[in-house]
Amino acid sequence: MSDGAENKIGELAPPMRLMMTPGPSSIDPRVYRALAAPVVGHIDPWFKTCMDETQILMRQVFQTENRVTMPLSASGSGGIEASVLNTLEEGDEAIICVNGWFSERMYEIALRTPARVTKVEAPYGTAVDAQDVRKAGAGKKIKIVGLAHGETSSGVVTQLDPFRRVADELGALLIVDTVASLAAEPLNVDKQKLDIVFSGSQKALSAPPGMSPITVSPRVEEVLKNRKKKVQSWYFDLTTAMNYWGKDRLYHHTPPISLIYALREAMRLTMEEGLENRWARHRVNQQALIAGVEAMNLELLVKNPKERLVTVTPVMIPAGIDDVKFRDQLLDEFNIEIAGGIGPLKGKIWRLGLMGYCAQKANVLLLLSAMEKVMTDQGARVVPGAGVAAAICNYAGAEAAVATTRA
Ligand SMILES: Cc1ncc(COP(=O)(O)O)c(C=O)c1O
């Protein structure tokens, strides 16, 4: 008989990777410390205060006064489910803008409701044109228009104001996926009059995966009150979830206490830095990264600079380089994880992530030099040091610009 020695499992010891992916991103040590704090009960009076603070911070990050603002116990996809399932019912019509894998997911989820759903598309690497939504909705009674602010699969950011205008013309609610953009791209939920906005904890907020911050306008609260039928999903029914996150604090489900601690600390870090500074940090680092990859003769997927999402920079894989071998070597030799393409872009692009804690000058320069080494090993012709030199030059320009503004 076996003594079970072969089944003995060692202590958990994951490697400390540099997560230059489109999520999850590397985590600030302060957030790790919060994760390790003692767990209390979900109706402990101390925890109720911790919930209040979490909601205060979340309203600051979203820039909203919405009462219904809370973290869903789910990854970013839970935010999509909640937004779509709560607003749509039999007899409704929806328009979902699709320009990549994640906005396609919103469309897929909308198709599972009894509503009639129209897809308005743009090719991967470009933003949907609000004018196409106007045309698709003309003469119809549209309940929601949904889109991804940052489309992670293709590294595209969509300007929201034109969609707000079109949604207003159509009398529709505007639902915005900010999983890849919150705390990195400019966003002001109240000023931009966005109706439902949700995100993910693991991207530019740099908390662990598993929470989806969501905020819902008073207008949506009215829509929810007037629903003919109950929301199909019990777990994501926003009205009952708010019994716990609202003033009553009534049990709904047991939330992931430690993840809430971590998210609270990640949002505290965000607000200490200041939203505008954080947006600028992402922009400056992405500009340097772009200068670097272009100097290495890598082509960007997103051609229009105004449509480049600051958190994800997709570059075309050069001919002759093996996608998987390249990424494996980066991981094995430099401990750096980047991502490949998904959906129709699988095998065609690498996605370089600069999210939250990861978006730092040292990481950009390390990534560029590691990429140069691996590309050279795999037979590509790269001018030695060209990427890093271009990035340094770009930083110098950006720093001068910041100094000028300060003076
Ligand atoms: C824009 C966008 N929406 C939704 C999701 C889904 O989030 P999750 O994987 O956390 O469920 C992602 C994940 O990468 C995303 O980037």
XYZ file of C-alpha atoms and ligand atoms in Angstrom:
423
model
C 0.000 0.000 0.000
C 1.181 3.501 -0.752
C 2.049 5.707 2.248
C 0.702 8.679 0.263
C 4.151 10.336 0.080
C 3.801 10.720 -3.689
C 0.584 12.700 -3.102
C 2.122 15.083 -0.606
C 1.594 18.600 -1.930
C 4.154 21.309 -1.182
C 3.453 24.766 0.200
C 2.076 27.180 -2.394
C 4.939 29.117 -4.004
C 3.879 30.864 -7.216
C 6.586 32.678 -9.209
C 6.610 36.496 -8.967
C 5.912 37.382 -12.626
C 5.944 40.795 -14.206
C 2.402 40.814 -15.614
C 2.612 42.944 -18.737
C -0.619 41.414 -19.988
C -4.091 42.815 -20.637
C -4.953 41.546 -17.128
C -4.488 40.402 -14.523
C -1.815 42.997 -13.807
C 0.934 42.972 -11.175
C -0.234 43.941 -7.700
C 1.108 46.652 -5.379
C 2.585 45.272 -2.111
C 0.064 47.339 -0.151
C -2.752 45.444 -1.850
C -1.104 42.116 -0.997
C -0.943 43.205 2.644
C -4.646 44.050 2.611
C -5.400 40.586 1.175
C -3.674 38.963 4.126
C -5.714 40.892 6.745
C -7.925 38.802 9.092
C -11.290 37.767 7.697
C -14.333 38.999 9.631
C -17.982 38.102 9.158
C -19.908 39.764 6.355
C -22.354 41.342 8.805
C -19.722 42.277 11.407
C -20.270 45.950 12.367
C -16.623 46.670 11.519
C -17.094 45.167 8.065
C -20.170 47.329 7.461
C -17.938 50.389 7.848
C -15.396 48.786 5.538
C -18.208 48.350 2.977
C -19.180 52.027 3.332
C -15.579 53.040 2.694
C -15.334 50.716 -0.303
C -18.420 52.329 -1.809
C -17.145 55.857 -1.103
C -13.889 55.040 -2.904
C -15.732 53.386 -5.779
C -17.888 56.486 -6.290
C -14.696 58.557 -6.384
C -13.046 56.282 -8.953
C -16.156 56.225 -11.161
C -16.785 59.933 -10.448
C -20.411 59.473 -9.576
C -22.951 60.051 -6.861
C -25.002 57.026 -7.899
C -26.547 55.311 -4.870
C -26.256 51.906 -6.525
C -22.484 51.560 -6.644
C -20.941 48.338 -5.382
C -18.547 45.543 -6.210
C -20.223 42.463 -7.685
C -18.776 39.173 -6.439
C -17.723 38.196 -9.937
C -15.072 38.807 -12.561
C -15.661 41.443 -15.256
C -18.000 39.140 -17.202
C -20.367 39.255 -14.215
C -20.615 43.004 -14.815
C -21.763 42.343 -18.378
C -24.342 39.771 -17.222
C -25.699 42.085 -14.530
C -25.995 45.094 -16.848
C -27.691 43.261 -19.670
C -29.946 40.921 -17.672
C -31.245 43.666 -15.389
C -32.212 46.049 -18.170
C -33.567 43.768 -20.892
C -36.840 41.858 -20.922
C -39.437 40.533 -23.360
C -40.413 43.138 -25.954
C -37.256 45.272 -25.549
C -34.774 46.137 -28.272
C -31.031 46.516 -27.771
C -28.080 47.665 -29.838
C -24.682 46.236 -28.952
C -21.552 47.720 -30.529
C -19.019 45.020 -31.368
C -15.386 45.691 -32.261
C -13.688 42.772 -30.553
C -13.917 39.656 -28.433
C -15.270 41.286 -25.262
C -17.896 43.485 -26.863
C -18.933 40.320 -28.751
C -19.411 38.747 -25.305
C -21.880 41.503 -24.393
C -23.763 40.719 -27.623
C -23.746 36.957 -26.827
C -25.123 37.618 -23.360
C -27.803 39.966 -24.712
C -28.874 37.229 -27.158
C -29.679 34.999 -24.180
C -32.375 37.451 -23.035
C -35.814 37.577 -24.685
C -35.006 41.029 -26.163
C -34.366 41.723 -29.868
C -30.705 42.506 -30.311
C -28.966 44.307 -33.165
C -25.201 44.130 -33.572
C -23.393 47.203 -34.945
C -19.868 46.246 -35.900
C -16.453 47.661 -36.678
C -13.369 45.668 -37.685
C -10.990 44.615 -34.877
C -8.504 47.463 -34.377
C -11.026 50.283 -34.919
C -13.870 51.864 -32.936
C -17.534 51.555 -33.864
C -18.922 54.712 -35.466
C -21.750 56.252 -33.410
C -23.367 57.243 -36.691
C -23.883 53.518 -37.474
C -25.749 53.145 -34.183
C -27.927 56.124 -35.104
C -28.771 54.442 -38.424
C -29.417 51.034 -36.831
C -31.743 52.552 -34.233
C -33.662 54.906 -36.523
C -37.424 54.465 -36.141
C -37.050 51.852 -33.392
C -37.644 52.002 -29.656
C -34.219 51.082 -28.303
C -33.911 50.254 -24.601
C -30.140 49.982 -24.315
C -27.019 50.748 -26.302
C -24.039 48.744 -25.017
C -20.350 49.063 -25.817
C -16.837 48.499 -24.489
C -14.984 51.708 -23.603
C -11.708 49.794 -23.862
C -11.783 46.719 -26.135
C -8.972 44.617 -24.714
C -8.775 42.089 -27.535
C -7.835 44.744 -30.074
C -6.484 47.590 -27.889
C -9.109 50.128 -28.968
C -10.621 52.940 -26.915
C -13.997 54.366 -27.917
C -14.902 58.000 -27.193
C -18.163 57.823 -25.260
C -19.743 61.254 -25.782
C -20.984 60.631 -29.354
C -22.665 57.422 -28.130
C -24.349 59.319 -25.291
C -25.751 61.778 -27.832
C -27.065 58.983 -30.056
C -28.469 57.043 -27.094
C -30.290 60.233 -26.023
C -31.773 60.634 -29.494
C -32.957 57.024 -29.363
C -34.221 57.359 -25.777
C -31.877 54.521 -24.778
C -29.801 53.747 -21.706
C -26.052 53.641 -22.293
C -24.183 50.646 -20.842
C -20.416 50.861 -20.789
C -17.845 48.136 -20.152
C -14.821 49.776 -18.517
C -13.140 46.522 -17.478
C -9.922 47.497 -19.272
C -10.134 51.274 -18.957
C -11.283 52.315 -15.454
C -8.496 54.213 -13.624
C -6.415 54.422 -16.819
C -8.522 56.284 -19.422
C -10.405 59.515 -18.632
C -13.930 58.708 -17.433
C -16.508 60.662 -15.471
C -19.720 58.696 -15.052
C -21.915 61.595 -13.912
C -20.597 64.247 -16.286
C -20.769 61.851 -19.220
C -24.263 60.736 -18.105
C -23.487 57.028 -18.375
C -26.292 54.778 -17.162
C -24.540 51.561 -16.172
C -20.785 51.308 -15.955
C -18.935 48.225 -14.756
C -15.317 47.209 -14.523
C -12.976 44.464 -13.308
C -10.694 44.519 -10.278
C -7.690 42.933 -11.992
C -6.809 45.475 -14.679
C -5.863 49.131 -14.174
C -7.005 49.043 -10.553
C -4.381 46.318 -10.003
C -6.320 44.307 -7.450
C -6.704 40.525 -7.724
C -9.311 39.179 -10.175
C -12.750 38.331 -8.862
C -14.649 41.582 -8.313
C -16.636 43.682 -10.747
C -17.268 47.252 -9.557
C -20.565 48.498 -10.983
C -22.507 51.758 -10.827
C -26.098 52.365 -11.894
C -27.817 55.694 -12.540
C -31.089 56.719 -10.819
C -32.694 56.428 -14.264
C -31.808 52.733 -14.375
C -33.130 52.294 -10.830
C -36.519 53.504 -12.163
C -36.317 51.034 -15.064
C -35.607 48.215 -12.618
C -38.564 49.190 -10.411
C -40.852 49.064 -13.438
C -39.761 45.649 -14.715
C -42.668 43.403 -15.674
C -40.868 40.246 -14.572
C -38.125 39.387 -12.098
C -34.557 39.443 -13.408
C -33.693 35.930 -14.725
C -30.526 35.809 -12.644
C -30.951 35.611 -8.893
C -27.265 36.199 -8.201
C -26.971 39.297 -10.407
C -30.347 40.838 -9.598
C -29.146 44.356 -8.765
C -32.218 45.250 -6.737
C -31.761 42.416 -4.242
C -27.951 42.704 -4.219
C -28.505 46.291 -3.094
C -30.299 45.042 0.024
C -26.823 44.031 1.169
C -24.861 46.968 -0.286
C -27.673 49.457 0.448
C -28.585 50.905 3.849
C -30.260 47.732 5.164
C -27.107 45.567 4.847
C -29.313 42.460 4.639
C -27.600 39.175 3.792
C -27.721 38.382 0.072
C -24.709 36.083 -0.427
C -21.404 35.756 1.412
C -19.074 38.178 -0.351
C -15.339 37.529 -0.862
C -14.235 39.542 2.198
C -10.493 39.420 1.404
C -11.058 40.561 -2.183
C -13.070 43.509 -0.896
C -10.159 44.460 1.394
C -7.806 44.276 -1.590
C -10.084 46.302 -3.855
C -10.513 48.940 -1.140
C -6.721 49.290 -0.840
C -6.263 49.362 -4.626
C -8.829 52.173 -4.889
C -7.179 54.015 -1.993
C -3.912 53.874 -3.947
C -5.719 55.132 -7.057
C -7.188 58.113 -5.241
C -3.899 58.912 -3.476
C -2.249 59.129 -6.870
C -5.182 61.137 -8.249
C -7.236 60.102 -11.261
C -5.743 62.649 -13.644
C -2.180 61.733 -12.627
C -2.990 58.084 -13.121
C -4.464 58.675 -16.570
C -1.360 60.722 -17.466
C 0.978 57.999 -16.131
C -0.675 55.412 -18.364
C -0.513 57.707 -21.363
C 3.149 58.670 -20.912
C 4.240 55.059 -20.461
C 2.270 53.859 -23.457
C 3.730 56.633 -25.630
C 7.240 55.498 -24.673
C 6.351 51.852 -25.305
C 4.952 52.734 -28.727
C 8.076 54.742 -29.600
C 10.152 51.723 -28.553
C 8.273 49.052 -30.500
C 8.100 51.234 -33.596
C 11.873 51.749 -33.414
C 12.142 47.946 -33.403
C 10.162 47.913 -36.667
C 7.097 46.364 -35.074
C 3.800 47.423 -36.591
C 0.881 48.516 -34.414
C -2.560 46.992 -34.957
C -4.446 50.204 -34.134
C -3.579 52.720 -36.815
C -5.476 55.740 -35.491
C -3.513 57.163 -32.518
C -6.757 58.546 -31.026
C -8.196 55.016 -30.861
C -5.248 53.460 -28.972
C -6.287 52.140 -25.567
C -3.573 53.152 -23.081
C -3.632 49.845 -21.213
C -3.176 47.439 -24.131
C -0.825 47.915 -27.069
C -1.260 45.238 -29.734
C 1.690 44.772 -32.126
C 1.734 42.581 -35.223
C 3.925 39.486 -34.862
C 6.755 39.869 -37.391
C 7.107 37.226 -40.108
C 9.442 34.391 -39.118
C 8.883 34.686 -35.350
C 6.986 31.934 -33.597
C 4.292 33.447 -31.360
C 4.304 30.816 -28.623
C 8.099 30.308 -28.587
C 8.577 34.057 -28.253
C 6.188 34.389 -25.326
C 7.582 31.260 -23.649
C 11.129 32.620 -23.822
C 10.047 35.984 -22.371
C 8.478 34.102 -19.484
C 11.303 31.613 -18.906
C 14.225 33.988 -19.336
C 12.801 37.284 -18.050
C 9.801 36.267 -15.939
C 7.653 38.597 -18.066
C 4.206 37.567 -19.228
C 2.651 39.231 -22.272
C -0.458 37.996 -24.119
C -1.119 36.677 -27.595
C -4.135 37.502 -29.717
C -7.587 35.996 -29.220
C -10.394 35.238 -31.649
C -9.526 36.265 -35.210
C -6.269 37.862 -33.976
C -4.888 34.614 -32.497
C -1.328 34.085 -33.751
C -1.297 37.524 -35.404
C -0.593 39.932 -32.541
C 1.069 40.255 -29.185
C -0.773 42.339 -26.622
C 1.541 44.348 -24.398
C -0.219 45.381 -21.204
C 0.497 48.486 -19.140
C -2.125 48.392 -16.437
C -2.121 50.072 -13.045
C 0.924 49.130 -10.982
C 2.641 47.717 -14.095
C 2.558 51.018 -16.001
C 6.042 52.165 -14.931
C 9.095 53.382 -16.795
C 11.369 50.598 -15.482
C 8.921 47.952 -16.735
C 8.620 49.543 -20.177
C 12.410 49.658 -20.607
C 12.827 46.099 -19.318
C 10.130 44.789 -21.641
C 11.679 46.489 -24.675
C 15.152 45.122 -23.955
C 13.799 41.638 -23.231
C 11.811 41.685 -26.479
C 14.921 42.746 -28.387
C 16.921 39.849 -26.900
C 14.242 37.266 -27.667
C 13.565 38.570 -31.173
C 17.291 38.525 -31.945
C 17.597 34.963 -30.588
C 14.776 33.966 -32.898
C 16.486 35.365 -35.972
C 14.877 38.808 -36.352
C 17.081 41.719 -37.342
C 16.746 44.401 -34.646
C 19.091 47.372 -34.317
C 20.688 46.844 -30.880
C 19.254 49.222 -28.283
C 16.955 50.982 -30.769
C 13.737 50.295 -28.826
C 15.069 51.369 -25.445
C 16.760 54.469 -26.920
C 13.522 55.595 -28.598
C 11.553 55.041 -25.393
C 14.075 57.002 -23.297
C 13.935 59.847 -25.785
C 10.148 59.804 -25.624
C 10.181 59.886 -21.818
C 12.561 62.844 -21.918
C 10.088 64.752 -24.110
C 7.161 63.808 -21.876
C 9.016 64.798 -18.699
C 9.893 68.151 -20.257
C 6.224 68.624 -21.113
C 5.160 67.862 -17.536
C 7.810 70.230 -16.142
C 6.659 73.015 -18.485
C 3.045 72.556 -17.414
C 4.023 72.642 -13.727
C 6.018 75.840 -14.148
C -13.242 44.747 -21.951
C -13.455 43.482 -21.175
N -14.690 43.135 -20.829
C -14.940 42.024 -20.136
C -13.918 41.178 -19.758
C -14.213 39.932 -19.000
O -13.662 40.036 -17.728
P -13.300 38.740 -16.874
O -12.314 37.937 -17.644
O -12.728 39.345 -15.618
O -14.573 38.012 -16.642
C -12.606 41.487 -20.103
C -11.492 40.594 -19.737
O -10.374 40.713 -20.196
C -12.374 42.670 -20.816
O -11.134 43.021 -21.149
